[in-house]
mmCIF file of C-alpha atoms and ligand atoms in Angstrom:
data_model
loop_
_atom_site.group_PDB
_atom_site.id
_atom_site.type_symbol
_atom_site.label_atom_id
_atom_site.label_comp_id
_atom_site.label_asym_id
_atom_site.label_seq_id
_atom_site.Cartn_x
_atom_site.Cartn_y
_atom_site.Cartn_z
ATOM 1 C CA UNK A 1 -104.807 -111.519 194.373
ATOM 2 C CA UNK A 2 -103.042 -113.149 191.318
ATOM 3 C CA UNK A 3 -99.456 -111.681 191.147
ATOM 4 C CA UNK A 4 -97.759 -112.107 187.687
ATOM 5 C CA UNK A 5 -93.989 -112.813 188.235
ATOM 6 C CA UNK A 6 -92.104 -112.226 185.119
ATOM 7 C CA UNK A 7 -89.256 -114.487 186.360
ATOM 8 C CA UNK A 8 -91.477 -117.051 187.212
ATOM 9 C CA UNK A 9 -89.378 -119.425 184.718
ATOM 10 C CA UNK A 10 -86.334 -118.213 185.738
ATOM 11 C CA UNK A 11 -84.501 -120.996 187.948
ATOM 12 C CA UNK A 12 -81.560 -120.120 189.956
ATOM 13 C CA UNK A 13 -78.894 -122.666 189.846
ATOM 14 C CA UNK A 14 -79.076 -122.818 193.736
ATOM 15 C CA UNK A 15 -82.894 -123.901 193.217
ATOM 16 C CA UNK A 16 -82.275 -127.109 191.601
ATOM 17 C CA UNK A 17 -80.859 -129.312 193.251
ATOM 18 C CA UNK A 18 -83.905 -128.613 196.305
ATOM 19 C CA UNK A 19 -86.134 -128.836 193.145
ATOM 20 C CA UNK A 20 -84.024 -132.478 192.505
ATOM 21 C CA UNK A 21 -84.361 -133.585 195.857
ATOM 22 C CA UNK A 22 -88.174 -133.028 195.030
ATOM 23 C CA UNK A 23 -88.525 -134.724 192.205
ATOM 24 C CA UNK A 24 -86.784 -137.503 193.579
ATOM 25 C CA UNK A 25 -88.901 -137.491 196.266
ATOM 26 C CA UNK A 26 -91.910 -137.609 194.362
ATOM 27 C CA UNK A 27 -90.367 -140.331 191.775
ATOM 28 C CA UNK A 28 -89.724 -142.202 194.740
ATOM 29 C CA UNK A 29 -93.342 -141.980 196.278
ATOM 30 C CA UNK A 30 -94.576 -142.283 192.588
ATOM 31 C CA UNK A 31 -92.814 -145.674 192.245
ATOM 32 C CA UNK A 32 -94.389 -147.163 195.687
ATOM 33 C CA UNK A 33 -97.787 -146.173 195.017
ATOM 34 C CA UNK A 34 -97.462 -147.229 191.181
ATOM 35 C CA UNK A 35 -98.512 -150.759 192.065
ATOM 36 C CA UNK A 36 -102.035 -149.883 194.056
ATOM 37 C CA UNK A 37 -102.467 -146.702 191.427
ATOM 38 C CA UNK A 38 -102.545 -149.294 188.388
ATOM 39 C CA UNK A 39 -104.387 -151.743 190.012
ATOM 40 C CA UNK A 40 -107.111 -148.862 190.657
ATOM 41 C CA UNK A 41 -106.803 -147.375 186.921
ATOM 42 C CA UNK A 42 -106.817 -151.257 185.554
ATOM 43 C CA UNK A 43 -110.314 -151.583 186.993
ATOM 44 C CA UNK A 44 -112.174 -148.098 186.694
ATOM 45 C CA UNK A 45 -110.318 -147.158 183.209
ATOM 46 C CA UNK A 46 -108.307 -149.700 181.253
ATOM 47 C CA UNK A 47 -106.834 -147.122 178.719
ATOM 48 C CA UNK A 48 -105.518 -144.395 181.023
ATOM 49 C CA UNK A 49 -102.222 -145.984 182.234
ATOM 50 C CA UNK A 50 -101.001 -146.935 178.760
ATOM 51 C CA UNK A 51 -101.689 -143.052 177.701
ATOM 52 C CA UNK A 52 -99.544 -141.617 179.912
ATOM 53 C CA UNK A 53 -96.270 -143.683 179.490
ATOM 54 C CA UNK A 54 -93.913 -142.607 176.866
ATOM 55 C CA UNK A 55 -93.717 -144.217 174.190
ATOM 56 C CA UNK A 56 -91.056 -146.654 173.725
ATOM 57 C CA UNK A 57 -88.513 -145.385 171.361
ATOM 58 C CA UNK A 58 -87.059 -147.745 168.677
ATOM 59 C CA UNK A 59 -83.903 -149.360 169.580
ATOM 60 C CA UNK A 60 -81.350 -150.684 166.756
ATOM 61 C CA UNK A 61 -77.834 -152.387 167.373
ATOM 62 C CA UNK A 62 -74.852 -151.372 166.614
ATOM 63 C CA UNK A 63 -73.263 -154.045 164.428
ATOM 64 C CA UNK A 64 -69.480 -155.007 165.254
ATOM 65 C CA UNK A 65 -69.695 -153.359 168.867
ATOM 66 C CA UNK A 66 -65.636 -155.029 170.267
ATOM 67 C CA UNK A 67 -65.062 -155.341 174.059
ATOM 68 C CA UNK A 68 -62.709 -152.261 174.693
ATOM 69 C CA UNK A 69 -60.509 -151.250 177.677
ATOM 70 C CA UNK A 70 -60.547 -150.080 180.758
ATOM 71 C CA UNK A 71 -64.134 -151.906 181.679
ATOM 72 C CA UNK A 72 -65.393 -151.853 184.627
ATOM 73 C CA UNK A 73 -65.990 -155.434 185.958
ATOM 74 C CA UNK A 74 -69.066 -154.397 188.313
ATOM 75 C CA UNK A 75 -72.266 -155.480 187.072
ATOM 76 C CA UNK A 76 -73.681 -151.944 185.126
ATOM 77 C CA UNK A 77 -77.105 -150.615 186.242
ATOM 78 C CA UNK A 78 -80.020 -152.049 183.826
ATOM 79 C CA UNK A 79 -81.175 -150.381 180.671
ATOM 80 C CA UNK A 80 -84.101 -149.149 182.143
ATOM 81 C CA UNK A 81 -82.085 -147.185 185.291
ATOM 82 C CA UNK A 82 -79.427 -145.786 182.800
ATOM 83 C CA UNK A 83 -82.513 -144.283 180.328
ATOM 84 C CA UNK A 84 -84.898 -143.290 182.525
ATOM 85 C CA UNK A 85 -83.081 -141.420 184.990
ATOM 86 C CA UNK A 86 -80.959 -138.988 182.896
ATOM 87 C CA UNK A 87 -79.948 -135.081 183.354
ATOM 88 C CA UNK A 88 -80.307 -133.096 180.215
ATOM 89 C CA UNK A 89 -81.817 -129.684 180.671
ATOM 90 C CA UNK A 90 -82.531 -129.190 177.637
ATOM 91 C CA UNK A 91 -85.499 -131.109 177.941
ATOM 92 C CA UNK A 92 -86.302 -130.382 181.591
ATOM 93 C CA UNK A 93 -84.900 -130.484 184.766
ATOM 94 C CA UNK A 94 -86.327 -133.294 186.566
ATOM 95 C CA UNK A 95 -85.079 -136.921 186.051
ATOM 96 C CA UNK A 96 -87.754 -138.359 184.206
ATOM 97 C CA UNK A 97 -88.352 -135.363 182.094
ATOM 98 C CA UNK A 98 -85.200 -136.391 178.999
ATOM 99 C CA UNK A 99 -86.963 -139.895 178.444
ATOM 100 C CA UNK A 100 -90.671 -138.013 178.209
ATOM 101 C CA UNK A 101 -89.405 -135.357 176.097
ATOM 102 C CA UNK A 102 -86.498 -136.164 174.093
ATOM 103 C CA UNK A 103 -87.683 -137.637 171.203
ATOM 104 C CA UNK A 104 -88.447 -133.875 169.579
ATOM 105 C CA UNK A 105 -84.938 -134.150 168.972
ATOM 106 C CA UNK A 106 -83.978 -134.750 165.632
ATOM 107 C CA UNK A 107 -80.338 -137.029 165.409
ATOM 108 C CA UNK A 108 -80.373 -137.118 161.422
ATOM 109 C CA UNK A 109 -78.411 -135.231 159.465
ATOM 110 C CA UNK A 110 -76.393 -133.969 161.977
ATOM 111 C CA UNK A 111 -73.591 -131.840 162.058
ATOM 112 C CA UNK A 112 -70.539 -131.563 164.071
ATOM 113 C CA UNK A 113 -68.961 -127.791 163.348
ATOM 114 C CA UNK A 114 -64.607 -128.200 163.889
ATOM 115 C CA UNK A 115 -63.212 -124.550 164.769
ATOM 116 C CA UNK A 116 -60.528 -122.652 166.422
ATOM 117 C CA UNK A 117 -56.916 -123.598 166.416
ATOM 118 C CA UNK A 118 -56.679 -126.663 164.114
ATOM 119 C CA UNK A 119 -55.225 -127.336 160.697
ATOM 120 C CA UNK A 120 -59.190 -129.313 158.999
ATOM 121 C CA UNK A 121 -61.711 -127.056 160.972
ATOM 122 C CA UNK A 122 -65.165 -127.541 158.840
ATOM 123 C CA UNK A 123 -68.834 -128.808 158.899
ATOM 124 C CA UNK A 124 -68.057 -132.699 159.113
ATOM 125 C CA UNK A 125 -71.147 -135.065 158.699
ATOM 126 C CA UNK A 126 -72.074 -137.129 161.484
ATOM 127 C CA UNK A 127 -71.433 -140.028 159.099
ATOM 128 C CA UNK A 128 -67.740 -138.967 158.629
ATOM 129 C CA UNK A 129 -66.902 -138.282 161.814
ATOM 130 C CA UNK A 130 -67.981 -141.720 162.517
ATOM 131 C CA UNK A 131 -66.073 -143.699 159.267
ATOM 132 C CA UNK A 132 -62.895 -144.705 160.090
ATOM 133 C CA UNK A 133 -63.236 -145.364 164.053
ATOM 134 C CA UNK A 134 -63.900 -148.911 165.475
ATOM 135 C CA UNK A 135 -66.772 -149.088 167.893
ATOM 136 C CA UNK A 136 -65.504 -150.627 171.428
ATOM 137 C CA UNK A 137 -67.906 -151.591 174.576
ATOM 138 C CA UNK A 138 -66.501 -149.943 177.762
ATOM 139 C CA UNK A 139 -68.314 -150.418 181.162
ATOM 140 C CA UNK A 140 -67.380 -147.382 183.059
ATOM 141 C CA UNK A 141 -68.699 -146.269 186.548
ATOM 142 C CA UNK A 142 -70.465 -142.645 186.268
ATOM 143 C CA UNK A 143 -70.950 -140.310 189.274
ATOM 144 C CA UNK A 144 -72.787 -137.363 189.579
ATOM 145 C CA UNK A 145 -72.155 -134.804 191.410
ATOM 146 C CA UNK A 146 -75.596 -135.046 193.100
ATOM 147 C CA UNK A 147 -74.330 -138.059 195.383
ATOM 148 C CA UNK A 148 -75.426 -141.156 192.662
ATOM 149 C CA UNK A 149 -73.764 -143.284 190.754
ATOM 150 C CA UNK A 150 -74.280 -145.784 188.274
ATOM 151 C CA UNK A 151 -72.436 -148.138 185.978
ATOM 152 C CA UNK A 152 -73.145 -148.133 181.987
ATOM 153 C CA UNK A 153 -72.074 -149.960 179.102
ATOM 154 C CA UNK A 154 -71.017 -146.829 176.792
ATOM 155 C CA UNK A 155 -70.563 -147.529 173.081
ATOM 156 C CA UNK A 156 -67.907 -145.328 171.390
ATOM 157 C CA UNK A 157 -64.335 -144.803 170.663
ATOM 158 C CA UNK A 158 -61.593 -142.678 171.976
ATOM 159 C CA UNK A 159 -62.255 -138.624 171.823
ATOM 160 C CA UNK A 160 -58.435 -138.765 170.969
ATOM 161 C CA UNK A 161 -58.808 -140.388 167.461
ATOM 162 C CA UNK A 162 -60.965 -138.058 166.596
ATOM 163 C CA UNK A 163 -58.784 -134.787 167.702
ATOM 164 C CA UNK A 164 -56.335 -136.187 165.832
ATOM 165 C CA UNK A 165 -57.904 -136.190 162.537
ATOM 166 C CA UNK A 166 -58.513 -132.393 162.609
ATOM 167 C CA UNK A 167 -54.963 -131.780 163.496
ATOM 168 C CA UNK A 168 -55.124 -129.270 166.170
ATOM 169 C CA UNK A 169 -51.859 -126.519 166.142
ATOM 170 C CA UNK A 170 -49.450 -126.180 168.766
ATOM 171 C CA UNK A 171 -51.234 -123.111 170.036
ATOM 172 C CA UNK A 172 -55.033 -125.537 171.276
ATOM 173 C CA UNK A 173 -54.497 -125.923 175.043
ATOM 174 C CA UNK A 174 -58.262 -126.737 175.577
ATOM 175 C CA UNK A 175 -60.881 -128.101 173.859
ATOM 176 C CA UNK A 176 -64.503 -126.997 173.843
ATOM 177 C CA UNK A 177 -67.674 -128.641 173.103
ATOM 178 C CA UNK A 178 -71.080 -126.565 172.444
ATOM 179 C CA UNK A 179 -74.608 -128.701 172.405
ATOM 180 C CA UNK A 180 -77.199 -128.062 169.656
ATOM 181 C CA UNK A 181 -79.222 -124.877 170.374
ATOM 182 C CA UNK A 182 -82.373 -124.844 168.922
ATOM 183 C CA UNK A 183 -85.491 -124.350 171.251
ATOM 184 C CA UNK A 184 -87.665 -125.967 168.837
ATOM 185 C CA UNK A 185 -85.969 -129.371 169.576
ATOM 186 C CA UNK A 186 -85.057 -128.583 172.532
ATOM 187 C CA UNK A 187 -88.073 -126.672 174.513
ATOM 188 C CA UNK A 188 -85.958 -126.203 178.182
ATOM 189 C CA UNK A 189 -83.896 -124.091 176.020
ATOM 190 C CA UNK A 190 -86.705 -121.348 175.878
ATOM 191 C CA UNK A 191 -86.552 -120.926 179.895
ATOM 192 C CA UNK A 192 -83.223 -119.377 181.152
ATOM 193 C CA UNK A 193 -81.757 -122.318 183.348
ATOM 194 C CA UNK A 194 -78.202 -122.316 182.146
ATOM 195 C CA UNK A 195 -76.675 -119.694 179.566
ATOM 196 C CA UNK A 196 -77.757 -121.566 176.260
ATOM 197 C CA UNK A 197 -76.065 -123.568 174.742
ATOM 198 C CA UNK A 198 -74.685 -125.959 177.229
ATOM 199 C CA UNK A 199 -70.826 -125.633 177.134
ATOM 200 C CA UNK A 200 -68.140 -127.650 178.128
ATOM 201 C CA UNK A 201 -64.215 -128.431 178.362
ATOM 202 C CA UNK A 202 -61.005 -129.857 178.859
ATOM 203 C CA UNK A 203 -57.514 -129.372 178.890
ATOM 204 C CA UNK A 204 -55.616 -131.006 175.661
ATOM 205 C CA UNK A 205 -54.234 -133.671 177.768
ATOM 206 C CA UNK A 206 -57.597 -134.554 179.446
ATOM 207 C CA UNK A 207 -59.317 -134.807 175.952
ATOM 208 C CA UNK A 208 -56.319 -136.723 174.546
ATOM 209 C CA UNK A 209 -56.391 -139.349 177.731
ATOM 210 C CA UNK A 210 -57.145 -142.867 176.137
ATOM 211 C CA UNK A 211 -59.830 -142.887 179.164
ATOM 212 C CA UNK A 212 -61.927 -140.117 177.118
ATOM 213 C CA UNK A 213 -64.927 -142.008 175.246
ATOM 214 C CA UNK A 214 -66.412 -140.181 172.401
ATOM 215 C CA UNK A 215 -70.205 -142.019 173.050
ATOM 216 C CA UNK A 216 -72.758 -143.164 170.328
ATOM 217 C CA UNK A 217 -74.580 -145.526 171.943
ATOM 218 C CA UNK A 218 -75.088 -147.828 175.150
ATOM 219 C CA UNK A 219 -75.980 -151.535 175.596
ATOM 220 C CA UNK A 220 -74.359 -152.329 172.205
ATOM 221 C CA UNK A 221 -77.286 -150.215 171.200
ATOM 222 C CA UNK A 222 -78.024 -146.514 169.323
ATOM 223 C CA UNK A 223 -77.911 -144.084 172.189
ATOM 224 C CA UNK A 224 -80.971 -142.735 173.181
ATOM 225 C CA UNK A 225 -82.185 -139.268 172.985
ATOM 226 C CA UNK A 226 -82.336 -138.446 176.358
ATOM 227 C CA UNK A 227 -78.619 -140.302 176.998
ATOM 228 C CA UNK A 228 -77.202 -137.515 174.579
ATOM 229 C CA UNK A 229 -77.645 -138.661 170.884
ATOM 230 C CA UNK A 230 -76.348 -138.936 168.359
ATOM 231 C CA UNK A 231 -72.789 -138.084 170.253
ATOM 232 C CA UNK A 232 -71.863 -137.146 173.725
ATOM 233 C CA UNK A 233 -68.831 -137.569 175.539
ATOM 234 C CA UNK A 234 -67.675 -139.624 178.694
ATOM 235 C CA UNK A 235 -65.209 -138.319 180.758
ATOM 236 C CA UNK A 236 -65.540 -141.437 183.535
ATOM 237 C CA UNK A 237 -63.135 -139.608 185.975
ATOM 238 C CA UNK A 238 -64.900 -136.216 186.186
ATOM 239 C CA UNK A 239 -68.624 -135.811 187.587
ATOM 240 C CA UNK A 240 -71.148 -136.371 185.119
ATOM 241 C CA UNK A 241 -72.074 -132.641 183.924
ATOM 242 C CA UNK A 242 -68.550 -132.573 181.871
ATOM 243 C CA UNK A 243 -69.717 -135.592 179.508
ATOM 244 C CA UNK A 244 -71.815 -133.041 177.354
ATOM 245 C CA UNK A 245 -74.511 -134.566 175.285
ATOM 246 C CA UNK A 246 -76.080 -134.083 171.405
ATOM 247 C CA UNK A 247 -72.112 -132.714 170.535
ATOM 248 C CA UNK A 248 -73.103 -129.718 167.373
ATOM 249 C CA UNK A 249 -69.309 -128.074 167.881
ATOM 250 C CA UNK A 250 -65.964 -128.788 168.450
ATOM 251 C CA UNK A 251 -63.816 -126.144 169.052
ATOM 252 C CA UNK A 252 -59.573 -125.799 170.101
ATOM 253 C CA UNK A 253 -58.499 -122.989 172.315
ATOM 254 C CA UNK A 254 -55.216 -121.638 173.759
ATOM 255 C CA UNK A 255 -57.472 -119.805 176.471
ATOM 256 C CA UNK A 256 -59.315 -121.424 179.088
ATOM 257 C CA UNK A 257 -62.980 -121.841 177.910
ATOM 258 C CA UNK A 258 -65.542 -121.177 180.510
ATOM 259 C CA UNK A 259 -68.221 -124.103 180.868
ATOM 260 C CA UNK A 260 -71.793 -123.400 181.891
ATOM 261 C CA UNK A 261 -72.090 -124.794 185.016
ATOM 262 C CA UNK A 262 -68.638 -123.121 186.111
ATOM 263 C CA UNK A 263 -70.577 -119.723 184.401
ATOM 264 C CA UNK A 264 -73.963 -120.103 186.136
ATOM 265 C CA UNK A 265 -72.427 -121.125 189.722
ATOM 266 C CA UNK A 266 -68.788 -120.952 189.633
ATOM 267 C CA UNK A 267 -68.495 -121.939 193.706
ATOM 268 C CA UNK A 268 -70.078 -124.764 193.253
ATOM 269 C CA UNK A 269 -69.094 -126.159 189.902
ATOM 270 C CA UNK A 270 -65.204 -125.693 189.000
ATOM 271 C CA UNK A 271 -63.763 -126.577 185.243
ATOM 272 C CA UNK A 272 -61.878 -129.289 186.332
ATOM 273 C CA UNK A 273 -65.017 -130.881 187.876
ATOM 274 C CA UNK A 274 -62.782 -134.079 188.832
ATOM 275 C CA UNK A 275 -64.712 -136.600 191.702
ATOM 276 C CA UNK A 276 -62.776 -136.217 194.707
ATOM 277 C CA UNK A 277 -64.468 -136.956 197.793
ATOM 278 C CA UNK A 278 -62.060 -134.402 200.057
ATOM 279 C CA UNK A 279 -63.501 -131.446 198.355
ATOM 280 C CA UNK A 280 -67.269 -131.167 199.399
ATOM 281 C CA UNK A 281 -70.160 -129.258 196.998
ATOM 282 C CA UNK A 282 -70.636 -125.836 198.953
ATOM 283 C CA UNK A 283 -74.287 -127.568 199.587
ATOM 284 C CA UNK A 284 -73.410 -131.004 200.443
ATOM 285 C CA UNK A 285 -70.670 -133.185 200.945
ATOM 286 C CA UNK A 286 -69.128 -135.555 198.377
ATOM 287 C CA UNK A 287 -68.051 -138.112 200.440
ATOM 288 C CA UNK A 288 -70.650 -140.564 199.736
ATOM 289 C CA UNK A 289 -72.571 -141.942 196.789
ATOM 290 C CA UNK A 290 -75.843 -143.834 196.370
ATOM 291 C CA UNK A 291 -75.529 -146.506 193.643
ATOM 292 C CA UNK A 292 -78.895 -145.809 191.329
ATOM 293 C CA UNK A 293 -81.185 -148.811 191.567
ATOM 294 C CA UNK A 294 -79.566 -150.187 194.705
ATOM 295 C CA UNK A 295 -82.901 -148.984 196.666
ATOM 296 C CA UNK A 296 -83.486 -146.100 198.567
ATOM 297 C CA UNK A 297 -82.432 -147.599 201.691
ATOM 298 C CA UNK A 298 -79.221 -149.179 200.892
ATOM 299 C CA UNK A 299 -76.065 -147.876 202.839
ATOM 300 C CA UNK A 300 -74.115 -145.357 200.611
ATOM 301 C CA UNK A 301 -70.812 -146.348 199.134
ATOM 302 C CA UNK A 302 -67.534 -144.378 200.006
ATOM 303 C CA UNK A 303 -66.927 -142.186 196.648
ATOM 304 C CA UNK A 304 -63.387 -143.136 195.345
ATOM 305 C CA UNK A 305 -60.807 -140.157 194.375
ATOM 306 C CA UNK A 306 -61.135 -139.308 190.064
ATOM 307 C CA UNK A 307 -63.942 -142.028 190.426
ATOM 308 C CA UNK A 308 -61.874 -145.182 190.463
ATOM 309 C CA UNK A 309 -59.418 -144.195 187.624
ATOM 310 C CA UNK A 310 -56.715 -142.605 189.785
ATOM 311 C CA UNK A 311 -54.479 -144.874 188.434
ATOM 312 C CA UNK A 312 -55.345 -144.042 184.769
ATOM 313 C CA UNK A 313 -55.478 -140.121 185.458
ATOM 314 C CA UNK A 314 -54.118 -139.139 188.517
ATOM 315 C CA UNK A 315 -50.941 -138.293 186.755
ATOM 316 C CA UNK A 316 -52.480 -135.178 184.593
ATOM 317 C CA UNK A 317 -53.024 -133.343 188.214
ATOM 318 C CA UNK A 318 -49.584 -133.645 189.608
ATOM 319 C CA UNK A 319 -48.613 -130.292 191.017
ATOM 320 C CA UNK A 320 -51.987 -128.731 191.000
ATOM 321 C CA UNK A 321 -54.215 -127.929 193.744
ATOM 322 C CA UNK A 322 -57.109 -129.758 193.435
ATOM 323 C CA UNK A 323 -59.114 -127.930 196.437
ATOM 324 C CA UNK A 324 -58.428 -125.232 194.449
ATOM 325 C CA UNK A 325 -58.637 -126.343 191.301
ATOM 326 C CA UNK A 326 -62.270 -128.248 192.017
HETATM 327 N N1 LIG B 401 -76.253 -130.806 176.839
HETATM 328 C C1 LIG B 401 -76.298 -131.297 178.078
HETATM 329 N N2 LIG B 401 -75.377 -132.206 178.456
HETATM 330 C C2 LIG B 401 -75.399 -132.726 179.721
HETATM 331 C C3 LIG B 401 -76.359 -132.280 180.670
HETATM 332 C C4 LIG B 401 -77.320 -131.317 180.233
HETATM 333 O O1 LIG B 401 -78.203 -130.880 180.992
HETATM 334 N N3 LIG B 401 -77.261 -130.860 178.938
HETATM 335 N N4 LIG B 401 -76.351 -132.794 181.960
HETATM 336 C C5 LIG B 401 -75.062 -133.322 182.443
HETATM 337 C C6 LIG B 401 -75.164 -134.002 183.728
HETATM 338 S S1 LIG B 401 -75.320 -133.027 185.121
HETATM 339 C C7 LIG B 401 -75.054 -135.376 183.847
HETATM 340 S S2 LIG B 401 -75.054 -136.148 185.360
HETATM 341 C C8 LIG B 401 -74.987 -136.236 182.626
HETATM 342 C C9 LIG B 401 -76.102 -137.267 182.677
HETATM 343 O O2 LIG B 401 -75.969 -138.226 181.663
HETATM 344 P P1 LIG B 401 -77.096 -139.380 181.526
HETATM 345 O O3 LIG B 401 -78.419 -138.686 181.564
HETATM 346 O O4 LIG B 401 -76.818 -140.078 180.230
HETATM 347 O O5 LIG B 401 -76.915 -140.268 182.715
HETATM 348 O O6 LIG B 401 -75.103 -135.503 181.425
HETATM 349 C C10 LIG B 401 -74.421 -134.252 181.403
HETATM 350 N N5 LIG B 401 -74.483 -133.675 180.077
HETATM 351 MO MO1 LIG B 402 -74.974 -134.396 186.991
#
């Protein structure tokens, strides 16, 4: 007998990552039988591989892209790695699912709503918050909190250029940052993985760190859909779910905001969020990392304290526990 389950969407935040280690799994064994599979499909039916890859989005470059600071001098992971192996639930959970799916999203106009305790709150076009900022290249290493890492050449400029424009008051502690909602664009929105719309945040003096890379593109290119378009931020020292992607509001707080992950599993995923491989994940430790596109098999690399920018941040954390303040 057929039982209907009315929660049969519903995903529990302490399903995914078995239902990442899955995918992975499968990507993996996908990848080593790809060879053999298109040989097959070459002979017996010449069209059906091409149909099922996505299609290649078109990629533009950014004129006047300057090297920036605070690079990175490892060699990053290759375009391909960094766009086809992305986290954005909006568009699905698993890995590939962003780089299938993303391009539903629509990047132009776009808005960027500026609220809460500032002096030039407002709807500012995508275009004007853009204007006056130079572009820099910065290679930064990213970590996730999932045990891989990778290294990408963002394209952006620093979040605190921007904060400063809207002239926050004395009273914004925090900043918050709210992705689009609109299940149309964004179908993984219409199942109840995370408390739509994604949220996230900092303190003031996290946002205002000269580390903090407001992101519109990668490989001196436009940023791709599924890497967060048209703006996402980069927070290099934190694991990768605080660098929110598609950016619709901005807003200042003197309270505390509450992200999503810290609201759908707030054991496992604390606000500060900071990589520190003392504190393990309830479910795993965070010791290690496994560089993405270094092979399955290659030996895991120790995970360095705020990522490899202690020096750069370590300072903002003085005082505070940091086991308990994960
Ligand atoms: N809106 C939104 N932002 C998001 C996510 C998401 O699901 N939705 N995933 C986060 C997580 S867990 C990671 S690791 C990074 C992944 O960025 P990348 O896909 O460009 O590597 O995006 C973060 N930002
Ligand atoms: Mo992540």
């Amino acid at each position: 007998m057929l039982i209907k389950r009315k929660d049969r969407n519903i995903i529990l935040p302490s399903e995914i990552t078995d239902r990442e280690v899955y995918a992975q799994r499968r990507d993996f064994i996908r990848q080593t039988g790809r060879f053999a599979l298109a040989a097959a499909a070459s002979l017996a039916a010449p069209g059906l591989i091409a149909a099922t890859l996505p299609q290649p989005a078109p990629r533009a470059k950014i004129p006047g892209v300057k090297p920036g600071r605070f690079s990175s001098t490892t060699t990053p992971n290759t375009y391909q790695d960094i766009t086809s192996y992305c986290n954005f639930y909006e568009f699905g959970t698993g890995k590939r699912d962003p780089e299938r799916h993303a391009h539903t999203l629509k990047t132009r106009p776009w808005q960027v709503r500026v609220e809460g305790e500032v002096e030039k709150p407002g709807a500012y076009d995508l275009e004007d918050i853009l204007k006056p900022h130079a572009l820099e290249e910065r290679i930064y290493r990213f970590r996730c909190v999932e045990a891989w890492s990778m290294v990408v050449p963002w394209v952006g400029f620093p979040l605190a250029d921007l904060i400063k424009r809207f002239q926050p008051t004395s009273k914004a502690k925090y900043v918050e940052f709210t992705t689009l909602y609109d299940p149309e664009q964004m179908p993984g929105q219409r199942r109840a993985i995370l408390d739509w719309p994604y949220t996230e945040g900092l303190r003031m003096d996290e946002a205002m760190n000269p580390l903090t890379l407001m992101v519109v593109g990668l490989y001196g290119e436009v940023l791709p859909n599924q890497n967060g378009a048209p703006l996402r931020l980069i927070v290099p020292w934190k694991y990768g779910f605080k660098s929110i992607k598609s950016i619709a509001k901005i807003r200042f707080t003197e309270q505390r905001p509450v992200s999503s992950w810290e609201r759908s599993g707030p054991r496992e995923y604390g606000f500060y969020a900071n990589v520190n491989p003392t504190v393990d994940h309830p479910r795993w430790s965070q010791a290690r990392e496994r560089r993405l596109g270094a092979g399955f098999f290659a030996p895991k690399d120790k995970t360095k304290m705020f990522n490899g920018y202690a020096e750069q941040v370590a300072h903002l954390y003085t005082g505070m526990d940091l086991r308990k303040n994960f």
